Each structure stands twice: as structure tokens, then as C-alpha cells.
Short mmCIF file of C-alpha atoms in Angstrom, two decimals:
data_model
loop_
_atom_site.label_atom_id
_atom_site.label_comp_id
_atom_site.label_asym_id
_atom_site.label_seq_id
_atom_site.Cartn_x
_atom_site.Cartn_y
_atom_site.Cartn_z
CA MET A 19 16.92 -15.23 -3.60
CA ILE A 20 18.97 -14.32 -0.99
CA VAL A 21 22.22 -13.72 -1.83
CA GLU A 22 24.98 -12.02 0.74
CA ALA A 23 27.00 -8.76 0.44
CA ARG A 24 29.49 -6.65 2.53
CA GLU A 25 27.64 -3.66 3.82
CA ASP A 26 30.09 -1.66 1.25
CA ILE A 27 29.08 -3.67 -1.79
CA ALA A 28 25.02 -4.41 -1.93
CA GLU A 29 23.91 -1.45 -3.84
CA GLU A 30 26.17 -2.51 -6.61
CA ALA A 31 25.90 -6.59 -6.29
CA ALA A 32 22.03 -5.95 -5.43
CA ARG A 33 22.33 -3.96 -8.86
CA LEU A 34 24.41 -6.67 -11.38
CA LEU A 35 21.72 -9.12 -9.98
CA SER A 36 18.93 -6.88 -10.99
CA GLU A 37 20.82 -6.56 -14.50
CA ALA A 38 21.63 -9.88 -14.95
CA MET A 39 18.26 -11.46 -13.66
CA GLU A 40 16.38 -9.01 -16.67
CA ASN A 41 18.67 -10.13 -18.63
CA VAL A 42 19.22 -13.25 -19.14
CA VAL A 43 16.67 -13.57 -21.41
CA SER A 44 14.60 -11.86 -24.45
CA LEU A 45 11.32 -11.43 -24.38
CA ASP A 46 7.93 -9.86 -25.78
CA VAL A 47 7.90 -8.77 -21.86
CA PRO A 48 9.69 -7.28 -19.70
CA LEU A 49 11.31 -9.04 -16.84
CA VAL A 50 11.87 -6.88 -13.97
CA ALA A 51 13.83 -8.73 -10.46
CA GLU A 52 14.05 -6.16 -8.06
CA ALA A 53 16.07 -5.66 -5.04
CA GLN A 54 15.71 -4.49 -1.79
CA ILE A 55 18.38 -4.54 0.76
CA GLY A 56 18.52 -4.74 4.98
CA LYS A 57 20.39 -7.23 8.03
CA THR A 58 17.29 -10.00 8.35
CA TRP A 59 14.74 -11.15 4.84
CA ALA A 60 12.25 -9.52 7.72
CA GLU A 61 13.90 -5.54 7.05
CA ALA A 62 14.18 -6.76 3.14
CA HIS A 63 10.97 -6.76 2.82
#
């Protein structure tokens, strides 16, 4: 998933998105969502 956000809120947006994706359903195994921040897709990986 690629999401655009202003630089001043990028960290908060990443945290909120990861939290939402990890807690979308209750499962017996944990869901892990890792957010990366970069100006380009390549920079974020």
C-alpha cells in the first residue's frame, strides 16, 4: 500500500495505518504491519 502524507505528519500517519491494519480483526496469530517512510517507493525500502 502506498499512502501520501505531509512530511510533518508522516510518522503519525504511519503509526495510525499500522495500528489499523494490525487490529482490523482478532486472530489467534498476530498481524504485523510495518510502515516505511520515503519520498519514493525505492527510498522507503
